[in-house]
Amino acid sequence: MRVRLEGITKKFGPLKAVDSVSLSIEGGEFFTLLGPSGCGKTTLLRLIAGFSIPDSGEILFGDQIINHLPPHKRETGMVFQNYALFPQLNVFGNVAYGLKARKMPREEIQSRAQEILEKVQLKDLAHRFPNQLSGGQQQRVALARALVIRPRVLLMDEPLSNLDAKLRINMRQEIRKIQRDLGITTLYVTHDQEEAMTISDRIAILNLGQIQQTGTPSEIYFHPENRFVAEFTGTSNLLEVNVLSYDLGKSLLHTEFKGHQMLIKYPQQPPSRALVIMLRPEWIKIVKDEKENRINLFQGRVVSVTFVGFMVKYQVKAFDDQLFTIDIQDPQGYEMKREGENLFFRFDVDRPVVIAS
Amino acid sequence: MIRKYLNIWNLILLTALVVLFLSVVYPLFSIFRASFLSSETEQFSLENYGKIFRLPFYLRCLRNSLWVSSLATILSLIIGIPFGFFISRFHLPGKPLIKTLATLPLILPTFIGAEAWLLLLGRNGWITNLFHSVGIGLPTIYGWKGIVLVFTLQFYPYVFLMLSASINSIDKSLEESARNLGGGPWYVFRTVTLPIVTPALVAGAMVVFYLSIENFGVPVLIGEDFKVLSVQAYNEFISEMGGNPSMAGALSMVLLFITLLITVGQKYWVERKSYAMSSLRPPEITKLKPLGTFFVWFFCASLVFLSLFPFFVVIVSSFTKTQGPVMYFGQFSLKNLANALRVTPRPILNSFFLATAASLIGVIFGLAVSYLVVRRRGPVTFFLDMVIMLPLIIAGTVLGIALAVTYNKGTIVLTGTWMILVLAYFIRKVPFSIKTTSSILQQIDASIEEASINLGVPPLRSFMKVVVPVMLPGIAAGAIIMWVTTLAELSSTIVLYYGPWATMTVEIFQYMGSGDFGPASAYATILIVSVIIPLFILHRILGKDLTATL
């Protein structure tokens, strides 16, 4: 089922929780709304579930406008942040709840509940009550309960935020696998950028009720369209540079940053003289021999070194007072610099991303 | 636009507002209007208020009301504060029992307490006669002394309960850090503990004052010539029945003004001064030296004994041979009880029927209103929440008069039917039901319901299927509290009942008036038992204390 939002606005008092949001989720797609708390992502999800009605704009399931369809007729399956399991019903009772509401014959309820419980690996716990289950198990019940009614859309509101880090990674893969098996259109809400990157087909990044960017995880990571997206989707080094000239033949921008020349690959005439460029920490290399390649080569002083295991994180100060974060991957056998030491670093001309001026 | 507001819960909201308008707002407006009518010309006039503030008789009623209520409040604080501290801070033998028994007077009808003290210290009382036989005259219990005695012994538990709840919410580390900064025990008590518990003490004092000033049964039974506002309003109303109830209305308005003032003052002051605290480590309970323990224990135990002794006396009296006002203590007889249960059971059945009807309506209404107030926050439900708590500040006599005045003529005539009793009970007690159900509803996450709706069950059915089952203990507790307090209701009943619908409380009141202590005690005993058994069940099955709901 394709889900479309067209110019959705929802106000709470004077505050626009959702501000003219339009997006389209394709059938079978795993789509994530990513943003900081208070950005409107949960409000958007609840609008789709029907728990509130938009002030303007349209919500479409397929070609049907469902703005005023009451929530119990929307055929969406929602997984709540706190799971919202019915405490007085056991696992089977919880899973069968939606089927009973649809007045299905008893045998079909049995077989469908069995099938979904098997899928989420809870077959043996069907008679347990929610308070006898671990967090991960409750999560599976909530998922099974939402899936068993074969909803048109699966809606998930920060479903993993109450689990510990390890379990979260396991559940994330499991959810993804089940979603692929069933081919169900899924809208997922999270504030965790890593979670969003690993689980989604596409992501919409929200801030202050507005969509900042929509795209696949790699599009968003490698080509953020603005400062907010760049900073929210991972660590980024942002530099405000001035354009000196543009070489159309080589597609090269000559820019200047605090008196130092920087060369940046860019496909067209720059939109303005002042630009912001972004560099991910792992795009910058630390160079042993400063003579090897002098393009975009700069000197800095180590402010701090953090050994993470799979990488070493440097904070380096350069150009008087500009801090750079630089990640060195796979540091085995690598000779770490110490605080206060000087070093040279460089990046290739095709790495920097120009984000709006 | 209409479509947006047309749903089942808004329909329920509308119904609730209409019910409240008809049962509280409009009746209050009716006596308010009546109080400005001249009793002779039926024209607008201020003569009733003029009388109250000029005629010595009415001024004395006002002064009397304020005097007994203030005195009862001060005495309740004097005994409730040490009691509360002792219970919360010291190891005492048999503490759970003392605590449970100490809260018992709260649900026992005050006018039965008054009856018991008359049995003991009245003109023909057991103790009076005992002292008389050895030639000693005792001071009279009639008048303000007796009223204050009964009020203090029955209302001090409020001070104790609110105080100990507040003490137990103080995190231990708070006092520890004060000690660590160099404060001695008394200094810490004065500068840390006391300021924190003061709002609770003020709240407790206000409750005692309110209950004292609105009380009808105690002053009417032992006040004799000492008239208070609630009693005088009733007298005016009864003597003017069929005529013009404007004087009763004006007295009611004065009483309402005082109770309103207290409530507003409490809300304003207590809320401004309250410190919200989530206690992680409750304060330590100290073990005193044996002698200290004994004295503290003796104080607490004798206070509990003194407050419950009257009810014991009433029960004993009901098994005693009587002849009119003469009690033959020591001579066992089942005559009075048998009479009440077999010959004239109608008042008992009336009480049970009316209480059950009012509680059932109250539970359903309370559930709906709780839901609206907790889950559908908005300006309209906020207003609903305010109006629904209004009956808590209206004296029973005032509400009774208001309903009688409103529904004795016009399109809806209820005065002189049993339905008006049910209406009065329902509206007077429904705040208890709402308090219990809404506090439990607040603990149930809204997403449970949304999950059910999301799975295809319409909103109202979702509420019934997944929320109500979880709320059942709270609903049951609210229902039982409503039921037992309705059973003990005298002040509104006495205004509204008519012949065949006399309740147990009316019978007790009338037998007391004519000096027939035997039948009065029999009904009182049946009433006490009917009140205690449900509360005992509530305590055992649900593990809920009545103190949590009152």
PDB file of N, CA and C in Angstrom, chain B residues 153-187:
ATOM      1  N   LEU B 153     -12.583  14.382  68.169  1.00  0.00           N
ATOM      2  CA  LEU B 153     -12.263  12.959  68.190  1.00  0.00           C
ATOM      3  C   LEU B 153     -12.533  12.292  66.849  1.00  0.00           C
ATOM      4  N   GLN B 154     -13.433  12.847  66.055  1.00  0.00           N
ATOM      5  CA  GLN B 154     -13.710  12.184  64.778  1.00  0.00           C
ATOM      6  C   GLN B 154     -12.914  12.757  63.614  1.00  0.00           C
ATOM      7  N   PHE B 155     -12.446  13.975  63.744  1.00  0.00           N
ATOM      8  CA  PHE B 155     -11.788  14.601  62.595  1.00  0.00           C
ATOM      9  C   PHE B 155     -10.267  14.678  62.702  1.00  0.00           C
ATOM     10  N   TYR B 156      -9.708  14.477  63.931  1.00  0.00           N
ATOM     11  CA  TYR B 156      -8.249  14.604  64.047  1.00  0.00           C
ATOM     12  C   TYR B 156      -7.505  13.639  63.106  1.00  0.00           C
ATOM     13  N   PRO B 157      -8.095  12.428  62.756  1.00  0.00           N
ATOM     14  CA  PRO B 157      -7.343  11.545  61.857  1.00  0.00           C
ATOM     15  C   PRO B 157      -6.950  12.207  60.532  1.00  0.00           C
ATOM     16  N   TYR B 158      -7.714  13.205  60.086  1.00  0.00           N
ATOM     17  CA  TYR B 158      -7.320  13.877  58.847  1.00  0.00           C
ATOM     18  C   TYR B 158      -5.964  14.561  59.000  1.00  0.00           C
ATOM     19  N   VAL B 159      -5.786  15.222  60.159  1.00  0.00           N
ATOM     20  CA  VAL B 159      -4.506  15.889  60.414  1.00  0.00           C
ATOM     21  C   VAL B 159      -3.391  14.847  60.442  1.00  0.00           C
ATOM     22  N   PHE B 160      -3.654  13.784  61.160  1.00  0.00           N
ATOM     23  CA  PHE B 160      -2.650  12.736  61.298  1.00  0.00           C
ATOM     24  C   PHE B 160      -2.303  12.109  59.950  1.00  0.00           C
ATOM     25  N   LEU B 161      -3.342  11.804  59.141  1.00  0.00           N
ATOM     26  CA  LEU B 161      -3.106  11.137  57.851  1.00  0.00           C
ATOM     27  C   LEU B 161      -2.298  12.015  56.902  1.00  0.00           C
ATOM     28  N   MET B 162      -2.704  13.270  56.789  1.00  0.00           N
ATOM     29  CA  MET B 162      -2.011  14.143  55.847  1.00  0.00           C
ATOM     30  C   MET B 162      -0.598  14.424  56.311  1.00  0.00           C
ATOM     31  N   LEU B 163      -0.439  14.562  57.621  1.00  0.00           N
ATOM     32  CA  LEU B 163       0.893  14.810  58.162  1.00  0.00           C
ATOM     33  C   LEU B 163       1.808  13.617  57.923  1.00  0.00           C
ATOM     34  N   SER B 164       1.318  12.409  58.216  1.00  0.00           N
ATOM     35  CA  SER B 164       2.237  11.280  58.092  1.00  0.00           C
ATOM     36  C   SER B 164       2.557  10.994  56.630  1.00  0.00           C
ATOM     37  N   ALA B 165       1.588  11.241  55.735  1.00  0.00           N
ATOM     38  CA  ALA B 165       1.893  11.083  54.307  1.00  0.00           C
ATOM     39  C   ALA B 165       3.006  12.037  53.906  1.00  0.00           C
ATOM     40  N   SER B 166       2.935  13.260  54.422  1.00  0.00           N
ATOM     41  CA  SER B 166       3.941  14.253  54.081  1.00  0.00           C
ATOM     42  C   SER B 166       5.302  13.907  54.686  1.00  0.00           C
ATOM     43  N   ILE B 167       5.293  13.454  55.937  1.00  0.00           N
ATOM     44  CA  ILE B 167       6.556  13.081  56.586  1.00  0.00           C
ATOM     45  C   ILE B 167       7.226  11.941  55.815  1.00  0.00           C
ATOM     46  N   ASN B 168       6.412  10.961  55.404  1.00  0.00           N
ATOM     47  CA  ASN B 168       6.996   9.814  54.716  1.00  0.00           C
ATOM     48  C   ASN B 168       7.507  10.146  53.329  1.00  0.00           C
ATOM     49  N   SER B 169       7.153  11.305  52.827  1.00  0.00           N
ATOM     50  CA  SER B 169       7.639  11.659  51.488  1.00  0.00           C
ATOM     51  C   SER B 169       8.934  12.473  51.551  1.00  0.00           C
ATOM     52  N   ILE B 170       9.393  12.758  52.759  1.00  0.00           N
ATOM     53  CA  ILE B 170      10.652  13.496  52.870  1.00  0.00           C
ATOM     54  C   ILE B 170      11.808  12.521  52.668  1.00  0.00           C
ATOM     55  N   ASP B 171      12.663  12.811  51.730  1.00  0.00           N
ATOM     56  CA  ASP B 171      13.810  11.934  51.526  1.00  0.00           C
ATOM     57  C   ASP B 171      14.743  12.054  52.726  1.00  0.00           C
ATOM     58  N   LYS B 172      15.196  10.873  53.165  1.00  0.00           N
ATOM     59  CA  LYS B 172      16.068  10.802  54.323  1.00  0.00           C
ATOM     60  C   LYS B 172      17.287  11.707  54.165  1.00  0.00           C
ATOM     61  N   SER B 173      17.819  11.752  52.938  1.00  0.00           N
ATOM     62  CA  SER B 173      19.065  12.493  52.715  1.00  0.00           C
ATOM     63  C   SER B 173      18.908  13.986  52.995  1.00  0.00           C
ATOM     64  N   LEU B 174      17.660  14.470  52.937  1.00  0.00           N
ATOM     65  CA  LEU B 174      17.428  15.890  53.173  1.00  0.00           C
ATOM     66  C   LEU B 174      17.786  16.249  54.607  1.00  0.00           C
ATOM     67  N   GLU B 175      17.259  15.465  55.550  1.00  0.00           N
ATOM     68  CA  GLU B 175      17.567  15.729  56.951  1.00  0.00           C
ATOM     69  C   GLU B 175      19.032  15.397  57.234  1.00  0.00           C
ATOM     70  N   GLU B 176      19.523  14.355  56.561  1.00  0.00           N
ATOM     71  CA  GLU B 176      20.928  13.985  56.774  1.00  0.00           C
ATOM     72  C   GLU B 176      21.863  15.100  56.344  1.00  0.00           C
ATOM     73  N   SER B 177      21.533  15.695  55.193  1.00  0.00           N
ATOM     74  CA  SER B 177      22.436  16.752  54.728  1.00  0.00           C
ATOM     75  C   SER B 177      22.361  17.974  55.648  1.00  0.00           C
ATOM     76  N   ALA B 178      21.162  18.233  56.224  1.00  0.00           N
ATOM     77  CA  ALA B 178      21.042  19.335  57.176  1.00  0.00           C
ATOM     78  C   ALA B 178      21.886  19.054  58.424  1.00  0.00           C
ATOM     79  N   ARG B 179      21.862  17.789  58.853  1.00  0.00           N
ATOM     80  CA  ARG B 179      22.690  17.413  60.005  1.00  0.00           C
ATOM     81  C   ARG B 179      24.164  17.546  59.646  1.00  0.00           C
ATOM     82  N   ASN B 180      24.492  17.078  58.431  1.00  0.00           N
ATOM     83  CA  ASN B 180      25.870  17.125  57.951  1.00  0.00           C
ATOM     84  C   ASN B 180      26.395  18.554  57.882  1.00  0.00           C
ATOM     85  N   LEU B 181      25.501  19.498  57.608  1.00  0.00           N
ATOM     86  CA  LEU B 181      25.920  20.895  57.543  1.00  0.00           C
ATOM     87  C   LEU B 181      26.000  21.525  58.927  1.00  0.00           C
ATOM     88  N   GLY B 182      25.738  20.722  59.950  1.00  0.00           N
ATOM     89  CA  GLY B 182      25.984  21.209  61.308  1.00  0.00           C
ATOM     90  C   GLY B 182      24.760  21.548  62.121  1.00  0.00           C
ATOM     91  N   GLY B 183      23.554  21.198  61.643  1.00  0.00           N
ATOM     92  CA  GLY B 183      22.353  21.503  62.411  1.00  0.00           C
ATOM     93  C   GLY B 183      22.075  20.420  63.448  1.00  0.00           C
ATOM     94  N   GLY B 184      21.692  20.833  64.634  1.00  0.00           N
ATOM     95  CA  GLY B 184      21.301  19.868  65.661  1.00  0.00           C
ATOM     96  C   GLY B 184      19.923  19.318  65.347  1.00  0.00           C
ATOM     97  N   PRO B 185      19.492  18.221  66.028  1.00  0.00           N
ATOM     98  CA  PRO B 185      18.208  17.586  65.705  1.00  0.00           C
ATOM     99  C   PRO B 185      17.029  18.562  65.776  1.00  0.00           C
ATOM    100  N   TRP B 186      16.945  19.365  66.799  1.00  0.00           N
ATOM    101  CA  TRP B 186      15.826  20.287  66.963  1.00  0.00           C
ATOM    102  C   TRP B 186      15.876  21.377  65.905  1.00  0.00           C
ATOM    103  N   TYR B 187      17.099  21.861  65.612  1.00  0.00           N
ATOM    104  CA  TYR B 187      17.285  22.884  64.586  1.00  0.00           C
ATOM    105  C   TYR B 187      16.834  22.358  63.224  1.00  0.00           C
TER     106      TYR B 187
END
